[in-house]
CSV table of C-alpha atoms in Angstrom, one decimal:
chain,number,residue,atom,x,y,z
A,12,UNK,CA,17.6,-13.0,5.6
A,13,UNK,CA,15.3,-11.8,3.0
A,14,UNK,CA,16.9,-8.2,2.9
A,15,UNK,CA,20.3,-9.9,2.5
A,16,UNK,CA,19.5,-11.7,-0.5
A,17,UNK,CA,17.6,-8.8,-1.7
A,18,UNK,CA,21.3,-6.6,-1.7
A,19,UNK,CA,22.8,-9.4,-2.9
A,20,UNK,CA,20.4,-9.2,-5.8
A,21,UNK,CA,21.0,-5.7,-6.6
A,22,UNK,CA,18.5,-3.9,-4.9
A,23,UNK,CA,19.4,-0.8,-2.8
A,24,UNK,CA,15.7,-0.2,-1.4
A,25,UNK,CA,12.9,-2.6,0.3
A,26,UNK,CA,9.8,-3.3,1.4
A,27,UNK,CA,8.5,-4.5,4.8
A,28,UNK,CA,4.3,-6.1,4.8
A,29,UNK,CA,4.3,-6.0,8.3
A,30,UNK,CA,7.5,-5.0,10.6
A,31,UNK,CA,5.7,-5.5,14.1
A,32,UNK,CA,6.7,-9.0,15.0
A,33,UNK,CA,10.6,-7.3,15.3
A,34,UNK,CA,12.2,-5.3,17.4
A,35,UNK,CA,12.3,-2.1,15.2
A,36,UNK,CA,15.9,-1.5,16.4
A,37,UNK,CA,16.7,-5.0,15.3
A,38,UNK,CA,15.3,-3.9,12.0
A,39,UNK,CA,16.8,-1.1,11.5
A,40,UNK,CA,20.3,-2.9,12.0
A,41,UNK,CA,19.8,-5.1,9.7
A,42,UNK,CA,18.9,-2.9,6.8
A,43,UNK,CA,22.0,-0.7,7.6
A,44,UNK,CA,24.3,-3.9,7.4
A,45,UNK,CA,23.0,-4.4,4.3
A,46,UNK,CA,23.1,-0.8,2.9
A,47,UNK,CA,18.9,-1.1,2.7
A,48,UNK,CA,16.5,1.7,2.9
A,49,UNK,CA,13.0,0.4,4.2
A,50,UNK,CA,10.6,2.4,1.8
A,51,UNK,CA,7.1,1.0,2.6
A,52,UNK,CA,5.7,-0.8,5.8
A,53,UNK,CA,1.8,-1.4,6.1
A,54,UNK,CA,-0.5,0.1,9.1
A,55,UNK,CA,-1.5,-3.4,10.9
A,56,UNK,CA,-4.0,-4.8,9.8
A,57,UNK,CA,-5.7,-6.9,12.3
A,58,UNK,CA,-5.1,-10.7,12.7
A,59,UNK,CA,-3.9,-11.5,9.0
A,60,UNK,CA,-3.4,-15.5,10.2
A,61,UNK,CA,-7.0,-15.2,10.4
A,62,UNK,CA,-8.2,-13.8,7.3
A,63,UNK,CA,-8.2,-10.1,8.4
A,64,UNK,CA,-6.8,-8.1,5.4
A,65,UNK,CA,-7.1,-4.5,7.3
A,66,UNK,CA,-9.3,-3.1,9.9
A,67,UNK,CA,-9.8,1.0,8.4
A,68,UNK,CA,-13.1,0.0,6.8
A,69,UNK,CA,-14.6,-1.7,10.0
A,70,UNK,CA,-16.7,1.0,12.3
A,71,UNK,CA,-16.2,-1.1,15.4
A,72,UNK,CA,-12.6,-0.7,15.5
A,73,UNK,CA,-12.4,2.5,15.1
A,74,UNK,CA,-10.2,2.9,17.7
A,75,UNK,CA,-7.6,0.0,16.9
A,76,UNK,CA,-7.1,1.5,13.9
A,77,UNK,CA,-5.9,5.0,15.5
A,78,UNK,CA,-3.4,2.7,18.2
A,79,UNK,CA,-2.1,0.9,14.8
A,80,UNK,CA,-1.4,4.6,13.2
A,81,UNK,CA,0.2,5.1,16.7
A,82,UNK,CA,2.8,2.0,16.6
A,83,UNK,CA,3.3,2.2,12.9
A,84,UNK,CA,4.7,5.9,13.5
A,85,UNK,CA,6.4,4.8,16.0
A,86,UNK,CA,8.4,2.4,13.8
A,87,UNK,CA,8.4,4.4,11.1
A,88,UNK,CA,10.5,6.7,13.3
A,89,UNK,CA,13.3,4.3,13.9
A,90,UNK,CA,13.5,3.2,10.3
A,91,UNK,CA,13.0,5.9,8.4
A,92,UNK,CA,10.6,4.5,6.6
A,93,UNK,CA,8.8,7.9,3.8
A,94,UNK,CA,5.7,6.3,3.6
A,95,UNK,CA,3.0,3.6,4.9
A,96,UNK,CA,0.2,1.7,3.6
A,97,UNK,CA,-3.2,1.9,5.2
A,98,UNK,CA,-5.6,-0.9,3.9
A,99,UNK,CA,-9.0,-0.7,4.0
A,100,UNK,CA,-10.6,-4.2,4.9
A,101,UNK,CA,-12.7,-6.8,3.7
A,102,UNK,CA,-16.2,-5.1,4.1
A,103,UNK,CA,-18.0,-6.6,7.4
A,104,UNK,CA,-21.2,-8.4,6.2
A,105,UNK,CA,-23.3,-6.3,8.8
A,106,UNK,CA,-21.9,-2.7,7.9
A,107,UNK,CA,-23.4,-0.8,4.8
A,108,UNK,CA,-21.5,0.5,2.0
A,109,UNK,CA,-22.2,4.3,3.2
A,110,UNK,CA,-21.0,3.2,6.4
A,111,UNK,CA,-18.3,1.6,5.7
A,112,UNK,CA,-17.3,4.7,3.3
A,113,UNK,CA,-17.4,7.0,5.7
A,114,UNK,CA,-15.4,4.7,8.6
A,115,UNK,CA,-13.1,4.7,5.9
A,116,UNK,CA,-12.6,8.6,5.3
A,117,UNK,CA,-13.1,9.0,8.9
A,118,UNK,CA,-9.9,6.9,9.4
A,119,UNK,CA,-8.3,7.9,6.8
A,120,UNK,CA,-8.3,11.4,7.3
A,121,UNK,CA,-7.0,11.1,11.2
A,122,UNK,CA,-3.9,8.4,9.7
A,123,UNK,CA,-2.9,11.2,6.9
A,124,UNK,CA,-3.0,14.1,9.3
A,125,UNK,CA,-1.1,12.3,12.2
A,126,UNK,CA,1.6,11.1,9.6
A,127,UNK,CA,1.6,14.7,8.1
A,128,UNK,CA,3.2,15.4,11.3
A,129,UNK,CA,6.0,13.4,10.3
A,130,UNK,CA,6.4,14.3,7.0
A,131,UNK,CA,5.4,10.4,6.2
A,132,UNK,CA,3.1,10.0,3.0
A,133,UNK,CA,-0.1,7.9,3.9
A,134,UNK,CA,-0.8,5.6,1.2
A,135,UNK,CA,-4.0,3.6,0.1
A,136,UNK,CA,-4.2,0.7,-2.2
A,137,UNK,CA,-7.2,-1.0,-4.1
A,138,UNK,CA,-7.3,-4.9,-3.8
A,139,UNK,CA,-8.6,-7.6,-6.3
A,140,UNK,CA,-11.6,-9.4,-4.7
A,141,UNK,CA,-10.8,-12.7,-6.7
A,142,UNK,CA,-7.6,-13.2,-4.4
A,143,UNK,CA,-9.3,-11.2,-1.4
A,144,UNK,CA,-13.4,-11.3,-1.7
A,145,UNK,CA,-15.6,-8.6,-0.3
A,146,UNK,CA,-12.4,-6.0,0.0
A,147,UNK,CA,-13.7,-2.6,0.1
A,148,UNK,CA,-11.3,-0.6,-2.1
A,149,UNK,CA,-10.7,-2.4,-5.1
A,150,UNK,CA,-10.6,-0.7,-8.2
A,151,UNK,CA,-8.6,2.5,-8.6
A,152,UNK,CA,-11.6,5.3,-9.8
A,153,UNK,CA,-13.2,4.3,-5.9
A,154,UNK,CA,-9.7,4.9,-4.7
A,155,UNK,CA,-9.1,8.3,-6.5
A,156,UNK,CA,-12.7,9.2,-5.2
A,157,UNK,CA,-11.3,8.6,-1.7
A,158,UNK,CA,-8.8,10.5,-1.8
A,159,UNK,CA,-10.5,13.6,-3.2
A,160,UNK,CA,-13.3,13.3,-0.6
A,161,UNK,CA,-10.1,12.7,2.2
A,162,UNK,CA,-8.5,16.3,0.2
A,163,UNK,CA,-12.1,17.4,0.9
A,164,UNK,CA,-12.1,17.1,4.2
A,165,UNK,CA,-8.7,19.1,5.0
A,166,UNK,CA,-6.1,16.5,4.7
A,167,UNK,CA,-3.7,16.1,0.9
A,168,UNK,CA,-1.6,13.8,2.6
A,169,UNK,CA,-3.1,10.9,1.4
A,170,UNK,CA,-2.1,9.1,-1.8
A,171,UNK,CA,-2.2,6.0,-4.1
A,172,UNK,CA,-0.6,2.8,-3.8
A,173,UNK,CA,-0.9,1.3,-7.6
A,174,UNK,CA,-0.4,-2.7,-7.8
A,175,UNK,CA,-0.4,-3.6,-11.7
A,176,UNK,CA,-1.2,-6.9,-10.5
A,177,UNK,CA,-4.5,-6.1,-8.6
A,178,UNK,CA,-5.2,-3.4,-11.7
A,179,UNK,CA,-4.9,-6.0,-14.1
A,180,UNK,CA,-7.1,-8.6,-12.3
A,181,UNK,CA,-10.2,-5.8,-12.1
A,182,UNK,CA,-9.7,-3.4,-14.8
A,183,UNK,CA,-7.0,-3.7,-17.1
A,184,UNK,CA,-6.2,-0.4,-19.5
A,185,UNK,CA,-3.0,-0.5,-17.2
A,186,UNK,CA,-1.1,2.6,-19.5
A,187,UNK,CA,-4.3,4.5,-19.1
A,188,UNK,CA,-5.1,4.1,-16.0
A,189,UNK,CA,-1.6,4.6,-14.7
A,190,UNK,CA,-1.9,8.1,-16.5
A,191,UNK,CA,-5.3,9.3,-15.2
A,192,UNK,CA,-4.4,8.1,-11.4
A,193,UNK,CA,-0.2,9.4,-11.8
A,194,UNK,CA,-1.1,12.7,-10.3
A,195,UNK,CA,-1.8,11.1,-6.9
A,196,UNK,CA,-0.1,8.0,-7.3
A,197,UNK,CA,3.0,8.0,-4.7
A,198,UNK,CA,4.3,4.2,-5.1
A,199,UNK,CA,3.7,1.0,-7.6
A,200,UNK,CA,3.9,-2.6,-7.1
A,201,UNK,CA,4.3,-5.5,-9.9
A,202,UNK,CA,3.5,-9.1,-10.0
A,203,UNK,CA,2.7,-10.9,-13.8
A,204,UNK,CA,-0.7,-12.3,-13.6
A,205,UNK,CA,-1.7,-14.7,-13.7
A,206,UNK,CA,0.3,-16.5,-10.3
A,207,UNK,CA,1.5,-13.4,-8.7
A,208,UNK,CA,4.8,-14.3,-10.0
A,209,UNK,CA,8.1,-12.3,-11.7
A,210,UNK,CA,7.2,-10.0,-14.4
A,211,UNK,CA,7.6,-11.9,-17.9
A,212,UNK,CA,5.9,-14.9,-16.7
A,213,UNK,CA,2.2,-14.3,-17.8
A,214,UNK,CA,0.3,-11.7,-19.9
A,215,UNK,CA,1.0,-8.1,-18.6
A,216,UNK,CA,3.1,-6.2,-20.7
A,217,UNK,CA,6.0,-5.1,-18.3
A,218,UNK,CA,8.8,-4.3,-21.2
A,219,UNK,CA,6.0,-1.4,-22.7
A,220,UNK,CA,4.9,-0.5,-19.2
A,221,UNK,CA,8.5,-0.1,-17.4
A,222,UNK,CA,9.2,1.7,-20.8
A,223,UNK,CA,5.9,4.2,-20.7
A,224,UNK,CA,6.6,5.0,-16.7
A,225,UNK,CA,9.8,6.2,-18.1
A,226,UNK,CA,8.2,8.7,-20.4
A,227,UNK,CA,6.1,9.9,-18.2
A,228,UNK,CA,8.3,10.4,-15.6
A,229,UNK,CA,7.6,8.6,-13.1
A,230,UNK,CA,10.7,8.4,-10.4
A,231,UNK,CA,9.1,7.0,-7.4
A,232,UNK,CA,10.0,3.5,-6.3
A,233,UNK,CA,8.3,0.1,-8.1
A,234,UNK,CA,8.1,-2.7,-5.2
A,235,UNK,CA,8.4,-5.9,-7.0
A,236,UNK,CA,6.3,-8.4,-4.8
């Protein structure tokens, strides 16, 4: 229903959180009613209904997190979806942060050289920890750290995922920042803040921003969430 009113709205391209509850056929037929293209899905990310906002920081599920990669090709492959979003966890109380750093590469590096296979970008995508406390990536110089030590390691298929939203909450400078990270940045997502809601509604500047991503050229896709 939502991709409906979203093509009613205007919009010729989508995003899906989490397709797996769906056939991916029944997906896929849906979209192509609608004249859609699905441009994003997420990796799963463990049992979100519990609190669980991704699993590739946690060393114990190590292996999950390599079935998820798995299944999330395997829809990617019906839908035709260019790239997916791996997120890296809420930080487990009992893991330290070199630990949970290298879990992270570790991960990381095996999801961006599977999905190189594909030709699929993997993406990765620092969360505010005043909506989502103790997440592990969450400002974008730790993200852009990440993904030189993943480029390190062998594997330049792995790139950013840049929420204004979640940049405004921890660091602001958004025209700066935007500029330093554009180089690896492969997808952006707005909300105003505060609320989350429409851009216009609070304090972020969208007019200048939408404007300035313009001049620099940016011509990837902006997911308005």
């Amino acid at each position: 229903d939502r991709f409906e009113a979203a093509a009613r709205a205007g919009f010729r391209a989508v995003e899906f959180q989490f397709p797996y509850d769906h056939r991916a056929t029944d997906i896929k037929a849906r979209l192509d009613v609608h004249g859609l293209k699905l441009v994003l899905h997420n990796l799963p990310a463990g049992n979100w209904t519990a609190g669980e906002r991704g699993i590739a920081c946690h060393p114990a599920r190590m292996a999950e997190f390599r079935e998820g990669v798995q299944l999330a090709l395997e829809y990617a492959a019906v839908l035709g979806t260019p790239r997916l979003n791996a997120l890296a966890g809420i930080q487990p109380a009992d893991v330290s942060d070199q630990t949970a750093r290298a879990t992270l590469l570790a991960n990381l590096k095996f999801a961006a050289d599977k999905l190189a296979e594909r030709g699929i970008q993997l993406l990765m995508e620092p969360i505010n920890t005043f909506d989502v406390p103790g997440f592990f990536v969450n400002r974008t110089p730790q993200a852009l750290s990440i993904i030189r030590d993943v480029h390190a390691m062998g594997s330049r298929n792995l790139f950013l995922q840049y929420d204004i939203y979640h940049a405004q909450r921890m660091e602001g400078e958004l025209a700066a920042t935007l500029q330093a990270a554009m180089p690896h940045i492969a997808h952006i997502q707005v909300a105003d803040n505060p609320g989350r809601n429409e851009p216009g509604t609070g304090e972020i500047n969208y007019p200048y921003l939408f404007a300035w991503l313009d001049r620099v050229g940016y011509t990837g896709h902006i997911g308005c969430e």
